[in-house]
CSV table of C-alpha atoms and ligand atoms in Angstrom, one decimal:
chain,number,residue,atom,x,y,z
A,226,MET,CA,-87.9,288.5,5.6
A,227,ALA,CA,-89.2,286.2,8.2
A,228,SER,CA,-87.0,284.8,11.0
A,229,LEU,CA,-84.1,282.4,10.6
A,230,GLU,CA,-86.3,279.8,12.3
A,231,THR,CA,-88.9,280.2,9.5
A,232,LEU,CA,-86.1,279.8,6.9
A,233,ARG,CA,-84.9,276.6,8.6
A,234,LEU,CA,-88.5,275.2,8.5
A,235,GLN,CA,-89.0,276.2,4.9
A,236,PHE,CA,-85.8,274.4,3.9
A,237,GLN,CA,-86.8,271.3,5.9
A,238,GLN,CA,-90.2,271.2,4.3
A,239,ARG,CA,-88.8,271.5,0.8
A,240,TYR,CA,-85.8,269.2,1.1
A,241,GLY,CA,-86.6,267.0,4.0
A,242,ARG,CA,-83.5,267.6,6.2
A,243,ALA,CA,-81.9,270.2,8.3
A,244,PRO,CA,-79.8,273.1,6.8
A,245,ARG,CA,-77.0,275.3,7.9
A,246,LEU,CA,-77.8,279.1,7.5
A,247,PHE,CA,-75.6,281.7,5.8
A,248,SER,CA,-76.1,285.4,4.9
A,249,ALA,CA,-74.5,288.3,3.2
A,250,PRO,CA,-75.4,292.0,3.2
A,251,GLY,CA,-76.4,294.6,0.6
A,252,ARG,CA,-74.2,297.7,0.6
A,253,VAL,CA,-74.3,301.4,0.2
A,254,ASN,CA,-71.3,303.3,-1.2
A,255,LEU,CA,-70.8,306.4,1.0
A,256,ILE,CA,-68.5,308.1,-1.4
A,257,GLY,CA,-66.1,307.2,-4.3
A,258,GLU,CA,-68.5,306.7,-7.3
A,259,HIS,CA,-67.3,305.4,-10.7
A,260,THR,CA,-63.7,305.3,-9.3
A,261,ASP,CA,-63.5,301.6,-9.0
A,262,TYR,CA,-62.9,300.7,-12.6
A,263,ASN,CA,-60.4,303.6,-12.7
A,264,GLU,CA,-58.2,301.9,-10.1
A,265,GLY,CA,-59.2,304.5,-7.5
A,266,PHE,CA,-60.8,304.5,-4.1
A,267,VAL,CA,-64.3,303.6,-2.8
A,268,LEU,CA,-65.8,303.8,0.7
A,269,PRO,CA,-68.8,301.4,1.0
A,270,MET,CA,-70.4,300.0,4.1
A,271,ALA,CA,-72.6,296.8,4.5
A,272,ILE,CA,-76.2,297.6,5.4
A,273,GLU,CA,-78.7,296.0,7.7
A,274,ARG,CA,-80.4,294.2,4.9
A,275,ARG,CA,-79.2,290.7,4.0
A,276,THR,CA,-79.7,287.8,1.6
A,277,HIS,CA,-80.0,284.5,3.5
A,278,VAL,CA,-79.2,281.1,2.2
A,279,ALA,CA,-80.1,277.8,3.9
A,280,ALA,CA,-78.0,275.0,2.6
A,281,ALA,CA,-77.2,271.3,3.0
A,282,PRO,CA,-74.7,269.1,1.1
A,283,ARG,CA,-75.6,266.4,-1.3
A,284,ALA,CA,-73.8,263.1,-2.1
A,285,ASP,CA,-73.9,263.8,-5.9
A,286,ARG,CA,-72.8,266.9,-8.0
A,287,ARG,CA,-76.3,268.4,-8.4
A,288,ILE,CA,-77.2,271.9,-7.2
A,289,ARG,CA,-80.9,272.4,-6.5
A,290,VAL,CA,-82.0,276.0,-5.6
A,291,PHE,CA,-85.2,277.8,-4.8
A,292,SER,CA,-85.5,281.6,-4.5
A,293,GLN,CA,-88.4,282.9,-2.5
A,294,GLU,CA,-88.2,286.4,-4.1
A,295,MET,CA,-88.6,284.8,-7.6
A,296,ASN,CA,-90.8,282.0,-6.3
A,297,GLU,CA,-89.0,279.7,-8.6
A,298,ALA,CA,-86.8,276.6,-8.4
A,299,ALA,CA,-84.0,275.5,-10.6
A,300,GLU,CA,-81.4,272.8,-10.8
A,301,PHE,CA,-78.2,272.0,-12.6
A,302,GLU,CA,-75.1,269.8,-12.5
A,303,LEU,CA,-71.7,271.0,-11.4
A,304,SER,CA,-69.3,270.3,-14.2
A,305,ALA,CA,-66.0,271.7,-15.6
A,306,ASP,CA,-67.8,273.4,-18.5
A,307,LEU,CA,-70.9,274.9,-16.6
A,308,GLN,CA,-72.3,277.7,-18.8
A,309,PRO,CA,-74.8,280.5,-18.4
A,310,LEU,CA,-78.4,279.6,-19.4
A,311,GLU,CA,-78.7,279.2,-23.2
A,312,GLY,CA,-74.9,279.6,-23.4
A,313,LYS,CA,-74.9,283.4,-23.0
A,314,PRO,CA,-74.7,285.8,-20.1
A,315,SER,CA,-77.9,287.4,-18.8
A,316,GLY,CA,-79.5,288.9,-15.7
A,317,ALA,CA,-81.7,285.7,-15.2
A,318,TRP,CA,-81.4,285.0,-11.5
A,319,VAL,CA,-80.2,281.4,-12.0
A,320,ASN,CA,-77.2,282.7,-13.8
A,321,TYR,CA,-75.9,284.3,-10.6
A,322,VAL,CA,-76.1,280.9,-8.9
A,323,ARG,CA,-74.6,279.0,-11.9
A,324,GLY,CA,-71.8,281.6,-12.2
A,325,VAL,CA,-70.9,281.4,-8.5
A,326,ALA,CA,-70.8,277.6,-8.6
A,327,ALA,CA,-68.7,277.6,-11.8
A,328,CYS,CA,-66.2,280.3,-10.7
A,329,LEU,CA,-65.7,278.8,-7.2
A,330,ASP,CA,-65.3,275.2,-8.4
A,331,ASN,CA,-61.8,276.1,-9.7
A,332,ASP,CA,-58.1,275.8,-8.9
A,333,TRP,CA,-58.6,277.1,-5.4
A,334,PHE,CA,-61.8,275.3,-4.3
A,335,THR,CA,-63.6,272.0,-5.0
A,336,LEU,CA,-67.3,272.1,-4.6
A,337,GLY,CA,-69.8,269.2,-4.0
A,338,GLY,CA,-73.5,269.3,-4.8
A,339,ALA,CA,-76.0,271.1,-2.5
A,340,ASP,CA,-79.6,272.0,-1.9
A,341,LEU,CA,-80.2,275.8,-1.4
A,342,PHE,CA,-83.1,278.0,-0.3
A,343,ILE,CA,-82.7,281.7,-0.8
A,344,THR,CA,-84.6,284.6,0.8
A,345,SER,CA,-83.6,288.2,1.0
A,346,ASP,CA,-84.6,291.6,2.4
A,347,VAL,CA,-82.2,293.6,0.2
A,348,PRO,CA,-84.4,295.4,-2.3
A,349,LEU,CA,-83.6,294.1,-5.8
A,350,GLY,CA,-82.3,296.5,-8.4
A,351,ALA,CA,-82.3,299.5,-6.0
A,352,GLY,CA,-78.5,300.1,-6.4
A,353,LEU,CA,-77.9,298.4,-3.0
A,354,SER,CA,-76.2,295.4,-4.7
A,355,SER,CA,-78.7,292.6,-4.1
A,356,SER,CA,-76.7,290.8,-6.8
A,357,ALA,CA,-73.4,290.7,-4.8
A,358,ALA,CA,-75.4,289.8,-1.6
A,359,LEU,CA,-76.8,286.9,-3.5
A,360,GLU,CA,-73.4,285.8,-4.9
A,361,ALA,CA,-71.7,286.1,-1.6
A,362,ALA,CA,-74.4,284.2,0.4
A,363,VAL,CA,-74.6,281.5,-2.2
A,364,GLY,CA,-70.8,281.3,-2.6
A,365,PHE,CA,-70.1,281.1,1.1
A,366,ALA,CA,-72.9,278.5,1.6
A,367,LEU,CA,-71.5,276.3,-1.2
A,368,LEU,CA,-68.0,276.5,0.1
A,369,SER,CA,-69.0,275.8,3.7
A,370,VAL,CA,-71.2,272.8,3.0
A,371,SER,CA,-68.4,271.5,0.7
A,372,GLU,CA,-66.0,271.9,3.7
A,373,GLN,CA,-63.8,274.4,1.8
A,374,SER,CA,-62.3,277.5,3.3
A,375,GLY,CA,-59.9,280.2,2.0
A,376,SER,CA,-59.3,283.8,1.6
A,377,LEU,CA,-62.4,285.9,1.4
A,378,LEU,CA,-60.6,288.2,-1.1
A,379,ASN,CA,-60.2,285.2,-3.4
A,380,VAL,CA,-63.9,284.4,-2.9
A,381,ALA,CA,-64.8,288.0,-3.8
A,382,LEU,CA,-62.7,287.9,-7.0
A,383,ALA,CA,-64.4,284.7,-8.0
A,384,LEU,CA,-67.8,286.2,-7.4
A,385,GLN,CA,-66.9,289.3,-9.5
A,386,LYS,CA,-65.8,286.9,-12.3
A,387,ALA,CA,-69.2,285.2,-12.0
A,388,GLU,CA,-71.0,288.5,-12.4
A,389,HIS,CA,-68.9,289.3,-15.5
A,390,GLU,CA,-69.1,286.0,-17.2
A,391,PHE,CA,-72.6,284.7,-16.3
A,392,ALA,CA,-74.7,287.9,-15.6
A,393,GLY,CA,-72.8,290.0,-18.3
A,394,THR,CA,-72.2,293.0,-16.0
A,395,GLN,CA,-68.7,294.3,-16.2
A,396,CYS,CA,-68.7,295.5,-12.5
A,397,GLY,CA,-65.7,296.6,-10.5
A,398,ILE,CA,-64.7,294.7,-7.3
A,399,MET,CA,-66.4,296.9,-4.7
A,400,ASP,CA,-69.8,295.1,-4.3
A,401,GLN,CA,-68.4,291.6,-3.9
A,402,TYR,CA,-65.5,292.9,-1.7
A,403,ILE,CA,-67.8,294.7,0.8
A,404,ALA,CA,-70.3,291.8,0.8
A,405,CYS,CA,-67.5,289.5,1.8
A,406,LEU,CA,-65.3,291.7,4.0
A,407,GLY,CA,-67.6,294.3,5.6
A,408,GLN,CA,-67.2,294.8,9.3
A,409,ALA,CA,-69.9,296.0,11.8
A,410,ASP,CA,-69.7,299.7,12.7
A,411,HIS,CA,-67.1,300.3,10.0
A,412,ALA,CA,-67.0,301.6,6.5
A,413,LEU,CA,-64.4,299.9,4.2
A,414,LEU,CA,-61.9,302.0,2.3
A,415,ILE,CA,-60.9,299.9,-0.7
A,416,ASP,CA,-57.9,300.7,-3.0
A,417,CYS,CA,-59.2,299.2,-6.3
A,418,ARG,CA,-55.7,299.0,-7.7
A,419,SER,CA,-53.9,297.1,-5.0
A,420,LEU,CA,-57.1,295.5,-3.6
A,421,GLY,CA,-55.8,296.5,-0.2
A,422,CYS,CA,-58.4,297.8,2.3
A,423,GLU,CA,-58.7,299.7,5.6
A,424,ASN,CA,-61.6,299.4,8.1
A,425,VAL,CA,-62.7,303.0,9.0
A,426,PRO,CA,-64.7,303.3,12.2
A,427,LEU,CA,-68.0,304.8,11.4
A,428,GLN,CA,-68.2,307.4,14.2
A,429,LEU,CA,-71.5,309.1,13.4
A,430,GLY,CA,-72.4,310.3,16.9
A,431,GLU,CA,-76.1,310.9,16.8
A,432,ALA,CA,-76.3,310.9,13.0
A,433,ARG,CA,-77.6,308.0,10.9
A,434,ILE,CA,-77.2,306.8,7.3
A,435,VAL,CA,-80.5,307.1,5.5
A,436,ILE,CA,-81.0,305.5,2.1
A,437,CYS,CA,-83.8,306.7,-0.2
A,438,ASN,CA,-84.8,304.3,-3.0
A,439,SER,CA,-86.0,306.4,-6.0
A,440,GLY,CA,-88.0,303.4,-7.3
A,441,VAL,CA,-86.7,304.0,-10.8
A,442,ARG,CA,-84.0,302.4,-12.9
A,443,HIS,CA,-83.6,303.9,-16.4
A,444,ALA,CA,-82.8,301.5,-19.2
A,445,LEU,CA,-79.8,303.4,-20.5
A,446,ALA,CA,-77.8,302.6,-17.4
A,447,SER,CA,-75.7,299.7,-18.7
A,448,GLY,CA,-75.0,301.3,-22.1
A,449,GLU,CA,-74.0,304.6,-20.5
A,450,TYR,CA,-71.8,302.7,-18.0
A,451,ASN,CA,-69.8,301.1,-20.9
A,452,THR,CA,-69.6,304.6,-22.6
A,453,ARG,CA,-68.2,306.1,-19.4
A,454,ARG,CA,-65.6,303.4,-19.1
A,455,ALA,CA,-64.5,304.0,-22.7
A,456,GLU,CA,-64.4,307.8,-22.1
A,457,CYS,CA,-62.1,307.4,-19.1
A,458,ALA,CA,-59.8,305.1,-21.1
A,459,GLU,CA,-59.7,307.7,-23.9
A,460,GLY,CA,-58.9,310.4,-21.3
A,461,VAL,CA,-56.0,308.3,-20.0
A,462,ARG,CA,-54.7,307.8,-23.5
A,463,ARG,CA,-54.7,311.5,-24.3
A,464,LEU,CA,-53.4,312.6,-20.9
A,465,ALA,CA,-50.5,310.0,-21.2
A,466,GLN,CA,-49.1,312.0,-24.1
A,467,HIS,CA,-48.3,314.8,-21.6
A,468,LEU,CA,-48.0,312.7,-18.4
A,469,PRO,CA,-45.9,309.7,-19.5
A,470,GLY,CA,-46.2,306.7,-17.2
A,471,ILE,CA,-49.8,307.1,-16.1
A,472,GLN,CA,-51.8,303.9,-16.1
A,473,SER,CA,-55.2,305.2,-15.1
A,474,LEU,CA,-56.9,308.3,-13.8
A,475,ARG,CA,-55.8,307.2,-10.4
A,476,ASP,CA,-52.3,308.4,-11.3
A,477,VAL,CA,-53.2,312.0,-12.1
A,478,ALA,CA,-53.1,314.7,-9.4
A,479,ILE,CA,-55.7,317.5,-9.5
A,480,GLU,CA,-53.0,320.2,-10.0
A,481,GLU,CA,-51.4,318.3,-12.9
A,482,PHE,CA,-54.8,317.8,-14.5
A,483,ASP,CA,-55.8,321.4,-14.2
A,484,GLN,CA,-52.7,322.5,-16.1
A,485,ILE,CA,-53.4,320.3,-19.1
A,486,ALA,CA,-57.1,319.7,-19.0
A,487,GLN,CA,-57.7,322.0,-21.9
A,488,ILE,CA,-56.2,319.5,-24.3
A,489,LEU,CA,-59.2,317.2,-23.8
A,490,PRO,CA,-62.6,317.4,-25.6
A,491,ASP,CA,-65.2,318.9,-23.3
A,492,ALA,CA,-67.1,315.6,-22.3
A,493,ILE,CA,-63.9,313.7,-21.7
A,494,ARG,CA,-62.4,316.5,-19.6
A,495,ARG,CA,-65.5,316.5,-17.4
A,496,ARG,CA,-65.5,312.7,-17.0
A,497,CYS,CA,-61.8,312.8,-16.0
A,498,ASN,CA,-62.4,315.8,-13.7
A,499,HIS,CA,-65.1,313.8,-11.8
A,500,VAL,CA,-62.9,310.7,-11.3
A,501,ILE,CA,-59.8,312.7,-10.3
A,502,THR,CA,-61.7,315.0,-7.8
A,503,GLU,CA,-63.7,312.1,-6.5
A,504,ASN,CA,-60.6,310.2,-5.5
A,505,THR,CA,-59.5,313.3,-3.5
A,506,ARG,CA,-62.9,313.5,-1.9
A,507,VAL,CA,-62.7,309.9,-0.7
A,508,ALA,CA,-59.3,310.7,1.0
A,509,TYR,CA,-60.8,313.8,2.7
A,510,ALA,CA,-63.9,311.9,3.6
A,511,VAL,CA,-61.9,309.1,5.4
A,512,ASP,CA,-60.0,311.8,7.3
A,513,ALA,CA,-63.2,313.6,8.2
A,514,LEU,CA,-64.8,310.3,9.5
A,515,LYS,CA,-61.7,309.7,11.6
A,516,ARG,CA,-62.0,313.1,13.1
A,517,GLY,CA,-65.8,312.8,13.6
A,518,ASP,CA,-66.2,315.9,11.4
A,519,LEU,CA,-69.7,315.1,10.0
A,520,ALA,CA,-70.2,318.6,8.6
A,521,PHE,CA,-67.2,318.3,6.3
A,522,PHE,CA,-68.1,314.6,5.5
A,523,GLY,CA,-71.6,315.8,4.5
A,524,LYS,CA,-70.2,318.6,2.3
A,525,LEU,CA,-68.0,316.0,0.5
A,526,MET,CA,-71.1,313.8,-0.2
A,527,THR,CA,-73.0,316.7,-1.7
A,528,ALA,CA,-70.0,317.8,-3.8
A,529,SER,CA,-69.8,314.2,-5.1
A,530,HIS,CA,-73.4,314.3,-6.2
A,531,GLU,CA,-72.8,317.6,-8.0
A,532,SER,CA,-69.8,316.2,-9.8
A,533,LEU,CA,-71.7,313.0,-10.8
A,534,ARG,CA,-74.6,315.2,-12.0
A,535,HIS,CA,-72.6,317.8,-13.9
A,536,ASP,CA,-69.3,316.3,-14.9
A,537,TYR,CA,-70.0,312.5,-15.1
A,538,GLU,CA,-73.7,312.9,-16.2
A,539,VAL,CA,-74.9,309.7,-14.6
A,540,SER,CA,-77.7,311.2,-12.4
A,541,CYS,CA,-81.3,311.6,-13.4
A,542,GLN,CA,-84.2,313.8,-12.6
A,543,GLU,CA,-85.5,311.5,-9.8
A,544,LEU,CA,-82.1,311.3,-8.0
A,545,ASP,CA,-81.6,315.1,-8.3
A,546,VAL,CA,-85.1,315.7,-6.8
A,547,LEU,CA,-84.3,313.4,-3.9
A,548,VAL,CA,-81.0,315.1,-3.2
A,549,LYS,CA,-82.5,318.6,-3.5
A,550,LEU,CA,-85.3,317.7,-1.2
A,551,ALA,CA,-83.0,316.1,1.3
A,552,LEU,CA,-80.7,319.2,1.5
A,553,ARG,CA,-83.6,321.4,2.3
A,554,GLN,CA,-84.5,319.5,5.5
A,555,PRO,CA,-83.1,320.4,8.9
A,556,GLY,CA,-80.4,318.1,10.4
A,557,VAL,CA,-79.1,316.9,7.0
A,558,TYR,CA,-75.2,317.0,6.6
A,559,GLY,CA,-75.1,315.8,3.0
A,560,ALA,CA,-76.8,313.8,0.3
A,561,ARG,CA,-75.8,312.1,-2.9
A,562,MET,CA,-76.8,309.5,-5.5
A,563,THR,CA,-75.1,306.2,-4.8
A,564,GLY,CA,-74.3,303.3,-7.1
A,565,GLY,CA,-74.0,303.5,-10.9
A,566,GLY,CA,-76.7,306.1,-11.4
A,567,PHE,CA,-79.7,306.6,-13.8
A,568,GLY,CA,-81.9,305.6,-10.9
A,569,GLY,CA,-81.4,303.5,-7.8
A,570,SER,CA,-80.9,305.1,-4.4
A,571,THR,CA,-79.5,308.2,-2.7
A,572,VAL,CA,-77.5,308.1,0.6
A,573,ASN,CA,-78.0,310.8,3.2
A,574,LEU,CA,-76.3,311.7,6.5
A,575,VAL,CA,-79.0,312.9,8.9
A,576,GLU,CA,-79.1,313.8,12.6
A,577,ALA,CA,-81.2,311.2,14.5
A,578,ALA,CA,-83.5,313.8,16.0
A,579,HIS,CA,-84.5,315.0,12.6
A,580,ILE,CA,-85.0,311.6,10.9
A,581,ASN,CA,-88.8,311.2,11.4
A,582,PHE,CA,-89.4,314.6,10.0
A,583,PHE,CA,-87.0,313.8,7.1
A,584,VAL,CA,-88.7,310.6,6.2
A,585,GLU,CA,-92.2,312.2,6.3
A,586,LYS,CA,-91.2,315.3,4.3
A,587,VAL,CA,-89.0,313.6,1.7
A,588,SER,CA,-91.6,310.9,1.1
A,589,HIS,CA,-94.4,313.3,0.7
A,590,GLU,CA,-92.5,315.8,-1.5
A,591,TYR,CA,-90.9,313.1,-3.7
A,592,ALA,CA,-94.3,311.5,-4.3
A,593,LYS,CA,-95.7,314.9,-5.3
A,594,ALA,CA,-92.9,315.6,-7.7
A,595,CYS,CA,-92.3,312.2,-9.2
A,596,GLY,CA,-95.4,310.1,-8.4
A,597,ILE,CA,-93.5,307.5,-6.5
A,598,THR,CA,-93.4,306.9,-2.7
A,599,PRO,CA,-89.7,306.2,-2.0
A,600,GLU,CA,-88.6,303.3,0.2
A,601,ILE,CA,-86.5,304.8,3.0
A,602,LEU,CA,-84.0,302.7,5.0
A,603,ILE,CA,-82.2,303.9,8.1
A,604,THR,CA,-79.1,301.8,8.7
A,605,GLY,CA,-75.9,301.2,10.6
A,606,ALA,CA,-72.9,299.4,9.2
A,607,GLU,CA,-73.2,295.6,9.3
A,608,GLY,CA,-70.8,292.7,9.0
A,609,GLY,CA,-70.0,290.8,5.8
A,610,VAL,CA,-70.8,287.2,4.8
A,611,ARG,CA,-71.2,284.8,7.7
A,612,GLU,CA,-72.8,281.6,9.0
A,613,ASP,CA,-75.8,282.3,11.2
A,614,GLN,CA,-76.7,280.1,14.1
B,744,ADP,P1,-78.7,295.4,-7.6
B,744,ADP,O1,-77.5,294.5,-7.5
B,744,ADP,O2,-78.4,296.8,-7.6
B,744,ADP,O3,-79.8,295.0,-6.7
B,744,ADP,P2,-78.7,294.0,-10.2
B,744,ADP,O4,-79.4,294.2,-11.4
B,744,ADP,O5,-77.2,294.0,-10.2
B,744,ADP,O6,-79.2,295.1,-9.1
B,744,ADP,O7,-79.1,292.6,-9.5
B,744,ADP,C1,-80.4,292.3,-9.4
B,744,ADP,C2,-80.6,290.9,-9.9
B,744,ADP,O8,-80.0,289.9,-9.0
B,744,ADP,C3,-82.1,290.4,-9.9
B,744,ADP,O9,-82.7,290.8,-11.1
B,744,ADP,C4,-81.9,288.9,-9.8
B,744,ADP,O10,-81.6,288.3,-11.0
B,744,ADP,C5,-80.7,288.7,-8.9
B,744,ADP,N1,-81.1,288.6,-7.5
B,744,ADP,C6,-80.9,289.4,-6.5
B,744,ADP,N2,-81.4,289.0,-5.3
B,744,ADP,C7,-82.0,287.8,-5.6
B,744,ADP,C8,-82.8,286.8,-4.8
B,744,ADP,N3,-83.0,287.0,-3.5
B,744,ADP,N4,-83.3,285.8,-5.5
B,744,ADP,C9,-83.1,285.6,-6.8
B,744,ADP,N5,-82.4,286.5,-7.6
B,744,ADP,C10,-81.9,287.6,-7.0
B,745,MG,MG1,-75.8,294.5,-8.8
């Protein structure tokens, strides 16, 4: 993306007045995958890629919006019964904007009309949550120019509702939460049951977070996502016959599970095993980060990938190739798929001195194996949604 000054000028040219500027980050989940909708733990961080929104208020109730990435403009009226396009949820980009406006203009906040100009350097559909970055940047812009303020957690919950009801994705709270509440140089441990969180200092020494975009996204992702949610619910139902009082897989300890796992059909047992062990890995990972034990942190990342591949079965050939290639390189502590799976990105922890070699080698070998040159980002942890000057 070009500079903030360019964005200011583009807004001025389009709408004929000066804007305020807002932005929200994409994210990468370091560990804790498919645990969010099981009321478990996740550990994302905001990345150094952001979605920017220039915005100015209007005297009426109209929202006019332009997305540079889509090279398309849209407009609509704020109203109590604002609906998704054609009355049904879809991934059409305008639905994210309509959903955010509809879900924020509620009991907590009152919005006015606005002109918006969107531009982003978060890759779309790469598993780095460009959708939550868009929602958070648009939401914060609309609130700010309407002179509304409030708890960022309430904003995140409204954004999640927008994604459910307007984009039709039944996502957990992680993406909107980190886009709103991320802190520079910290990962964010989120308890997806209580919605409490802890900022965990990202003490990586000379190591860096390296993200490899596989460049693929297989069509079965959303269908399989819903199947996994149903399998976990079925696991809880069956386990509850022996462990009365459990509400979700979050409530099951590994030792308890190992004793009764044989009552479950094979696929369900493996799904549950992933979620239960992954929650434990998150706890160990936070501890390892606090101690600066990168070797152990990396081992947990790699174990998470193995569990997602074998037990949860949400990896794919391209992600497995990227992880395998990464683990073969010098200076790599750990590697795993990140995000929902069936494509998207991997996250790797790599010693700074080895990164150039890593990028060259992994790009070359992945292109040879899969015919795609991967996009590779090296990133620190950024702050969440904000106004930019
Ligand atoms: P991810 O969140 O992993 O990037 P999603 O499918 O959840 O993938 O979200 C991508 C969708 O979000 C895009 O197809 C588009 O509809 C919307 N989107 C994201 N960023 C922008 C943007 N800058 N302008 C317009 N729409 C965007
Ligand atoms: Mg998304």
